[in-house]
């Protein structure tokens, strides 16, 4: 169970229609790989974000599968073309079943 | 520094396979070409004339100047700087009531921004306690004496987060640590430690950070060992690191028994090393490898 998970997203407040904008996302998460052992030799169970998606008005922008080799606090930066005003919805899926969401609106 | 570009490219490749796989490659502006401005607002002095007490170095440089452009760029925007995660956590702690007195940091200090300028002058002589105190010692004094709360361990995550918060509100202000008056004896002790060789390798701080800065130590550039950027988010261990943790790592690397974080020796050393950065901007939390 990961604690202190906090998603952060940076989306421009506005853009012109058809413009390509840069989105930045960062989620604080330990991304425990499942390969490490604690001081008494027991394997620390895997606990990672295994999927990250970004949707715009219900349309998938990016859908990423994350693997254990991704390090702490996964950061994604990507571009998207904005056809009209709407909402970017960001979703992170945790191994433990938790789903973290954030939504940011953009006007054109 | 151009002769070293090839090795820098290798370091950058190493970075690219971590969490930054999808990050766009940073602009190709050369080493130190674009000065460090945080959030397009806070201008950071990363090199300047050395303070008068330094005998062997004429220009002091922040460790930021020795890093690759990719790492440097992480510090230009708070969103990109993973150290700010710790600052955000500390902001919550700041407003949380703890201890028997029913107080939080905010009860006395208001907003963290009221402590702007504090980090720039620490470590600092404390008249009542009759000792030189670091930010961490002051945080614990506040917690135990004013809040009736339990002291943090000197290098705990919560402690380092809090000192990162206090540092973050002073960013851009010049480091100006007092080395005269009552602090002088401690400062002299720190200087003595700085130039004392330790461990099986018989290295002093000065052997690397004064005689050989900008040379390679294995695949990494030696910096001048400035601490204006602490606490530091290290890509190496993906967390905020305190000054004393860094000292401990360095002394261990000379294959010596180290002093403990929070020990009087490290406090003296911190005062001396901080004073070597008088004139640079407070930069913490910074990003290093």
Coordinates of C-alpha atoms in Angstrom, one line a residue:
Chain A
X1 CA 0.0 0.0 0.0
X2 CA 1.6 3.2 -1.1
X3 CA 1.1 6.2 1.1
X4 CA 1.6 9.9 0.4
X5 CA 0.6 9.5 -3.3
X6 CA -0.2 12.9 -4.8
X7 CA -0.7 13.5 -8.5
X8 CA 0.3 16.8 -10.0
X9 CA -0.6 18.1 -13.5
X10 CA 0.4 21.1 -15.4
X11 CA -1.9 22.1 -18.3
X12 CA -2.0 25.6 -20.0
X13 CA -5.1 27.5 -19.0
X14 CA -6.0 28.3 -22.6
X15 CA -4.9 27.6 -26.2
X16 CA -6.0 28.4 -29.7
X17 CA -8.0 25.7 -31.5
X18 CA -5.8 23.2 -33.2
X19 CA -2.7 24.3 -31.2
X20 CA -0.3 21.7 -29.9
X21 CA 0.3 22.1 -26.2
X22 CA 2.7 20.4 -23.8
X23 CA 1.3 18.6 -20.8
X24 CA 3.3 17.7 -17.7
X25 CA 2.3 15.2 -15.1
X26 CA 4.1 13.9 -12.0
X27 CA 2.8 11.6 -9.3
X28 CA 4.6 11.0 -6.0
X29 CA 4.8 7.2 -5.6
X30 CA 7.6 4.9 -4.3
X31 CA 7.3 2.5 -7.3
X32 CA 8.5 -0.4 -5.2
X33 CA 9.8 -2.9 -7.8
X34 CA 9.2 -6.2 -6.0
X35 CA 12.9 -7.0 -6.5
X36 CA 14.2 -5.6 -3.2
X37 CA 14.5 -7.2 0.2
X38 CA 14.1 -5.6 3.6
X39 CA 16.7 -5.8 6.4
X40 CA 15.5 -9.3 7.5
X41 CA 15.7 -10.7 4.0
X42 CA 12.0 -10.8 3.1
X43 CA 11.0 -9.6 -0.4
X44 CA 9.3 -6.3 -0.3
X45 CA 6.1 -6.8 -2.4
X46 CA 5.8 -5.0 -5.7
X47 CA 3.8 -1.8 -5.5
X48 CA 3.8 0.4 -8.6
X49 CA 1.7 2.5 -10.8
X50 CA 1.0 0.1 -13.6
X51 CA -1.0 2.2 -16.0
X52 CA -1.3 5.9 -16.8
X53 CA -3.9 7.4 -19.1
X54 CA -4.9 10.8 -20.3
X55 CA -8.2 11.5 -21.9
X56 CA -9.6 14.6 -23.6
X57 CA -13.4 14.9 -23.6
X58 CA -13.6 11.1 -23.4
X59 CA -11.1 10.5 -26.2
X60 CA -7.9 8.7 -25.3
X61 CA -4.8 10.9 -25.7
X62 CA -2.2 8.6 -24.2
X63 CA -2.3 5.2 -22.6
X64 CA 0.9 4.0 -20.9
X65 CA 1.8 0.7 -19.3
X66 CA 4.4 1.1 -16.6
X67 CA 6.8 -1.6 -15.6
X68 CA 8.8 -2.1 -12.4
X69 CA 12.0 -0.6 -13.8
X70 CA 10.4 2.9 -13.8
X71 CA 11.8 4.8 -10.9
X72 CA 10.2 6.7 -8.1
X73 CA 7.8 9.6 -8.8
X74 CA 7.0 8.9 -12.5
X75 CA 7.0 12.0 -14.6
X76 CA 5.4 12.2 -18.0
X77 CA 5.7 15.0 -20.5
X78 CA 3.8 14.8 -23.8
X79 CA 2.2 17.0 -26.4
X80 CA -1.5 17.1 -27.4
X81 CA -3.4 18.9 -30.1
X82 CA -6.5 20.8 -28.7
X83 CA -9.4 20.9 -31.1
X84 CA -11.8 22.6 -28.8
X85 CA -12.4 23.6 -25.2
X86 CA -12.7 20.8 -22.8
X87 CA -11.3 18.7 -20.0
X88 CA -8.1 16.7 -19.7
X89 CA -8.7 13.7 -17.4
X90 CA -5.6 12.0 -16.0
X91 CA -5.8 8.6 -14.4
X92 CA -3.1 6.6 -12.6
X93 CA -3.8 2.9 -11.7
X94 CA -2.0 1.5 -8.7
X95 CA -1.1 -2.2 -8.1
X96 CA -3.1 -2.1 -4.9
X97 CA -6.3 -1.2 -6.8
X98 CA -6.3 2.5 -6.0
X99 CA -7.0 4.9 -8.9
X100 CA -5.8 8.4 -8.7
X101 CA -7.5 11.0 -10.9
X102 CA -7.0 14.6 -11.8
X103 CA -9.0 16.8 -14.2
X104 CA -7.9 20.1 -15.8
X105 CA -10.0 22.3 -18.0
X106 CA -8.6 24.2 -21.0
X107 CA -10.4 27.0 -22.9
X108 CA -9.7 28.0 -26.5
Chain B
X1 CA 34.6 22.1 -19.9
X2 CA 33.9 21.3 -23.6
X3 CA 36.4 18.5 -23.5
X4 CA 34.1 16.6 -21.2
X5 CA 31.0 16.8 -23.3
X6 CA 31.3 13.2 -24.3
X7 CA 31.1 11.8 -20.8
X8 CA 28.2 14.2 -20.1
X9 CA 26.3 12.8 -23.0
X10 CA 26.7 9.3 -21.5
X11 CA 25.4 10.5 -18.2
X12 CA 22.4 12.1 -19.9
X13 CA 21.7 8.8 -21.7
X14 CA 21.6 7.0 -18.3
X15 CA 19.0 9.5 -17.1
X16 CA 16.8 9.0 -20.1
X17 CA 16.0 5.5 -19.3
X18 CA 14.7 6.3 -15.8
X19 CA 11.3 8.1 -15.2
X20 CA 12.2 10.6 -17.8
X21 CA 11.9 8.3 -20.7
X22 CA 9.0 10.3 -22.2
X23 CA 10.4 13.7 -21.3
X24 CA 11.4 15.8 -24.3
X25 CA 15.1 16.2 -24.7
X26 CA 16.2 19.5 -23.2
X27 CA 17.3 22.3 -25.4
X28 CA 20.8 22.1 -26.7
X29 CA 22.0 25.2 -25.0
X30 CA 25.5 24.5 -23.8
X31 CA 26.9 24.1 -20.3
X32 CA 26.1 27.2 -18.3
X33 CA 24.9 29.1 -21.4
X34 CA 21.5 30.0 -20.0
X35 CA 21.6 31.3 -16.5
X36 CA 19.4 29.6 -13.9
X37 CA 16.1 31.4 -13.5
X38 CA 13.5 29.4 -11.5
X39 CA 9.8 29.7 -12.6
X40 CA 10.9 32.5 -14.9
X41 CA 11.1 34.7 -11.9
X42 CA 13.8 33.9 -9.3
X43 CA 17.2 34.7 -10.6
X44 CA 19.9 32.5 -9.1
X45 CA 23.6 33.5 -8.8
X46 CA 25.5 30.4 -9.7
X47 CA 29.0 31.8 -9.8
X48 CA 30.5 34.9 -8.2
X49 CA 33.7 36.2 -6.6
X50 CA 34.9 34.1 -3.6
X51 CA 34.5 35.5 -0.1
X52 CA 37.6 37.1 1.3
X53 CA 38.4 34.3 3.7
X54 CA 39.0 31.7 0.9
X55 CA 42.6 31.4 0.0
X56 CA 42.7 29.0 -2.9
X57 CA 39.7 29.7 -5.1
X58 CA 38.9 33.0 -6.7
X59 CA 35.5 32.2 -8.3
X60 CA 32.9 30.2 -6.4
X61 CA 30.4 28.1 -8.4
X62 CA 27.2 26.4 -7.4
X63 CA 27.1 22.6 -7.9
X64 CA 24.4 23.4 -10.5
X65 CA 27.1 24.5 -13.0
X66 CA 28.7 21.1 -12.9
X67 CA 25.7 19.1 -13.9
X68 CA 24.4 18.1 -17.4
X69 CA 22.0 20.4 -19.2
X70 CA 19.2 17.9 -18.7
X71 CA 19.7 17.9 -14.9
X72 CA 20.1 21.7 -14.8
X73 CA 16.8 22.1 -16.6
X74 CA 14.9 20.2 -13.9
X75 CA 15.6 23.1 -11.6
X76 CA 14.2 25.8 -13.9
X77 CA 10.6 25.1 -13.0
X78 CA 9.1 24.0 -9.7
X79 CA 6.9 21.5 -11.5
X80 CA 9.9 19.7 -12.9
X81 CA 11.9 19.8 -9.7
X82 CA 11.1 16.5 -7.8
X83 CA 12.5 18.2 -4.6
X84 CA 9.3 20.3 -4.5
X85 CA 7.3 17.2 -3.7
X86 CA 9.0 17.3 -0.3
X87 CA 8.3 21.0 0.0
X88 CA 4.6 20.3 -0.7
X89 CA 4.5 17.6 2.0
X90 CA 6.2 20.0 4.5
X91 CA 3.6 22.7 3.7
X92 CA 1.0 20.3 5.1
X93 CA 3.1 19.5 8.1
X94 CA 3.6 23.2 8.6
X95 CA -0.1 23.7 9.3
X96 CA -0.5 20.5 11.3
X97 CA -0.9 20.8 15.0
X98 CA 1.4 18.5 16.9
X99 CA 2.5 18.1 20.5
X100 CA 1.2 19.0 24.0
X101 CA 1.0 22.8 23.4
X102 CA -1.6 22.5 20.6
X103 CA 0.5 24.4 18.2
X104 CA 1.6 24.0 14.6
X105 CA 4.5 25.9 12.9
X106 CA 1.9 28.2 11.5
X107 CA 0.6 29.2 15.0
X108 CA 3.7 31.2 15.6
X109 CA 5.2 31.8 12.2
X110 CA 2.2 32.3 10.0
X111 CA 3.0 31.5 6.4
X112 CA 6.3 29.8 5.6
X113 CA 7.1 32.8 3.5
X114 CA 7.7 34.8 6.7
X115 CA 10.9 32.8 7.1
X116 CA 12.3 34.2 3.9
X117 CA 16.0 35.0 4.4
X118 CA 16.4 32.6 7.3
X119 CA 18.2 29.9 5.3
X120 CA 20.6 32.4 3.9
X121 CA 22.2 33.1 7.3
X122 CA 22.2 29.6 8.8
X123 CA 24.1 27.9 10.5
X124 CA 23.9 30.7 13.0
X125 CA 25.0 31.5 16.5
X126 CA 22.2 31.1 19.0
X127 CA 22.8 33.4 22.0
X128 CA 20.4 31.6 24.4
X129 CA 21.7 28.2 23.6
X130 CA 25.3 29.3 23.4
X131 CA 26.0 27.2 20.3
X132 CA 25.9 27.4 16.5
X133 CA 22.7 26.0 15.3
X134 CA 21.7 24.6 11.9
X135 CA 18.2 24.9 10.5
X136 CA 17.6 21.3 11.6
X137 CA 18.6 22.0 15.2
X138 CA 16.3 25.0 15.2
X139 CA 13.4 23.0 13.8
X140 CA 13.9 20.5 16.6
X141 CA 14.2 23.2 19.2
X142 CA 10.9 24.7 18.0
X143 CA 9.3 21.3 18.1
X144 CA 10.4 20.3 21.6
X145 CA 10.4 23.6 23.4
X146 CA 7.5 25.5 21.7
X147 CA 5.3 22.8 20.5
X148 CA 5.9 20.0 23.0
X149 CA 6.2 17.6 20.1
X150 CA 8.8 14.9 19.6
X151 CA 12.0 15.8 18.0
X152 CA 12.7 14.6 14.4
X153 CA 15.7 12.4 13.7
X154 CA 18.3 14.7 12.3
X155 CA 18.1 13.2 8.8
X156 CA 14.5 12.0 8.8
X157 CA 12.5 12.5 5.7
X158 CA 10.1 14.9 7.5
X159 CA 13.0 16.9 8.8
X160 CA 14.7 17.2 5.4
X161 CA 11.3 18.1 3.8
X162 CA 10.8 20.9 6.4
X163 CA 14.3 22.3 5.9
X164 CA 13.6 22.2 2.1
X165 CA 10.4 24.2 2.7
X166 CA 12.4 26.8 4.7
X167 CA 15.1 26.9 2.1
X168 CA 12.6 27.2 -0.8
X169 CA 11.2 30.5 0.5
X170 CA 14.7 32.0 0.5
X171 CA 15.7 31.0 -3.0
X172 CA 17.5 33.8 -4.8
X173 CA 18.7 35.5 -1.7
X174 CA 22.5 35.6 -1.3
X175 CA 24.1 33.2 1.3
X176 CA 25.5 35.4 4.0
X177 CA 26.7 33.3 6.9
X178 CA 28.4 35.1 9.8
X179 CA 31.8 33.7 10.6
X180 CA 33.0 36.3 13.1
X181 CA 32.0 37.0 16.7
X182 CA 30.8 34.1 18.8
X183 CA 30.6 31.8 15.8
X184 CA 34.3 32.2 15.0
X185 CA 35.6 29.3 17.2
X186 CA 33.1 26.9 15.5
X187 CA 34.1 28.2 12.1
X188 CA 37.8 27.6 12.8
X189 CA 37.0 24.1 13.9
X190 CA 35.1 23.5 10.7
X191 CA 37.9 24.9 8.6
X192 CA 40.3 22.5 10.4
X193 CA 38.1 19.6 9.6
X194 CA 37.8 20.7 5.9
X195 CA 41.6 20.5 5.5
X196 CA 42.1 17.4 7.6
X197 CA 42.8 14.2 5.6
X198 CA 40.7 11.2 6.8
X199 CA 40.3 7.6 6.1
X200 CA 42.4 5.0 4.3
X201 CA 42.4 7.1 1.2
X202 CA 43.7 10.0 3.2
X203 CA 41.6 12.6 1.5
X204 CA 40.4 15.9 2.9
X205 CA 37.4 17.8 1.6
X206 CA 39.9 20.2 -0.1
X207 CA 41.7 17.4 -2.0
X208 CA 38.6 16.9 -4.2
X209 CA 36.5 20.1 -3.9
X210 CA 39.3 22.6 -4.0
X211 CA 42.2 21.0 -5.9
X212 CA 40.2 18.9 -8.3
X213 CA 36.8 20.4 -8.9
X214 CA 35.5 20.0 -12.5
X215 CA 37.7 17.0 -13.0
X216 CA 36.0 13.6 -13.3
X217 CA 35.7 11.3 -10.3
X218 CA 34.8 8.2 -12.1
X219 CA 32.0 9.3 -14.4
X220 CA 31.0 12.3 -12.4
X221 CA 32.1 15.9 -12.2
X222 CA 33.5 17.0 -8.9
X223 CA 31.8 20.2 -7.8
X224 CA 33.3 22.7 -5.4
X225 CA 31.2 21.1 -2.7
X226 CA 29.0 24.2 -2.2
X227 CA 26.0 23.6 0.0
X228 CA 23.8 26.6 -1.2
X229 CA 21.6 24.1 -3.0
X230 CA 20.8 21.9 0.0
X231 CA 18.6 20.0 0.7
X232 CA 19.3 18.3 -2.6
X233 CA 17.1 16.0 -4.5
X234 CA 19.5 13.4 -5.8
X235 CA 18.5 11.4 -8.9
X236 CA 20.9 8.8 -7.5
X237 CA 18.6 7.9 -4.6
X238 CA 15.4 9.7 -5.6
X239 CA 14.9 11.6 -2.4
X240 CA 15.9 14.8 -0.6
X241 CA 19.2 14.7 1.1
X242 CA 20.4 16.8 4.0
X243 CA 23.9 18.4 4.2
X244 CA 25.0 16.1 6.9
X245 CA 23.9 13.0 4.9
X246 CA 26.2 14.3 2.1
X247 CA 29.0 14.9 4.5
X248 CA 28.6 11.4 5.8
X249 CA 28.7 10.0 2.3
X250 CA 31.8 11.9 1.5
X251 CA 33.7 11.0 4.6
X252 CA 32.6 7.3 4.2
X253 CA 34.0 7.5 0.6
X254 CA 37.4 8.3 2.1
X255 CA 37.0 5.0 3.9
X256 CA 36.9 6.6 7.3
X257 CA 34.5 6.2 10.3
X258 CA 32.1 9.1 9.8
X259 CA 30.8 11.6 12.3
X260 CA 27.1 11.3 12.9
X261 CA 24.5 13.6 11.3
X262 CA 23.8 16.4 13.8
X263 CA 27.2 15.9 15.6
X264 CA 29.1 19.1 16.7
X265 CA 31.8 18.2 14.1
X266 CA 29.4 18.2 11.2
X267 CA 27.7 21.4 12.5
X268 CA 31.1 23.1 12.5
X269 CA 31.9 21.8 9.1
X270 CA 28.5 22.9 7.8
X271 CA 29.2 26.4 9.1
X272 CA 32.5 26.5 7.4
X273 CA 31.4 25.1 4.1
X274 CA 28.3 27.3 4.1
X275 CA 30.6 30.3 4.5
X276 CA 32.6 29.3 1.4
X277 CA 29.4 29.9 -0.5
X278 CA 28.8 33.5 0.8
X279 CA 27.6 35.4 -2.2
X280 CA 25.9 32.5 -4.1
X281 CA 22.1 32.4 -4.1
X282 CA 20.2 30.0 -1.8
X283 CA 19.1 27.4 -4.3
X284 CA 17.6 24.5 -2.3
X285 CA 15.9 22.3 -3.0
X286 CA 18.1 21.7 -5.9
X287 CA 18.5 18.7 -8.2
X288 CA 21.8 16.9 -8.6
X289 CA 22.9 13.4 -9.7

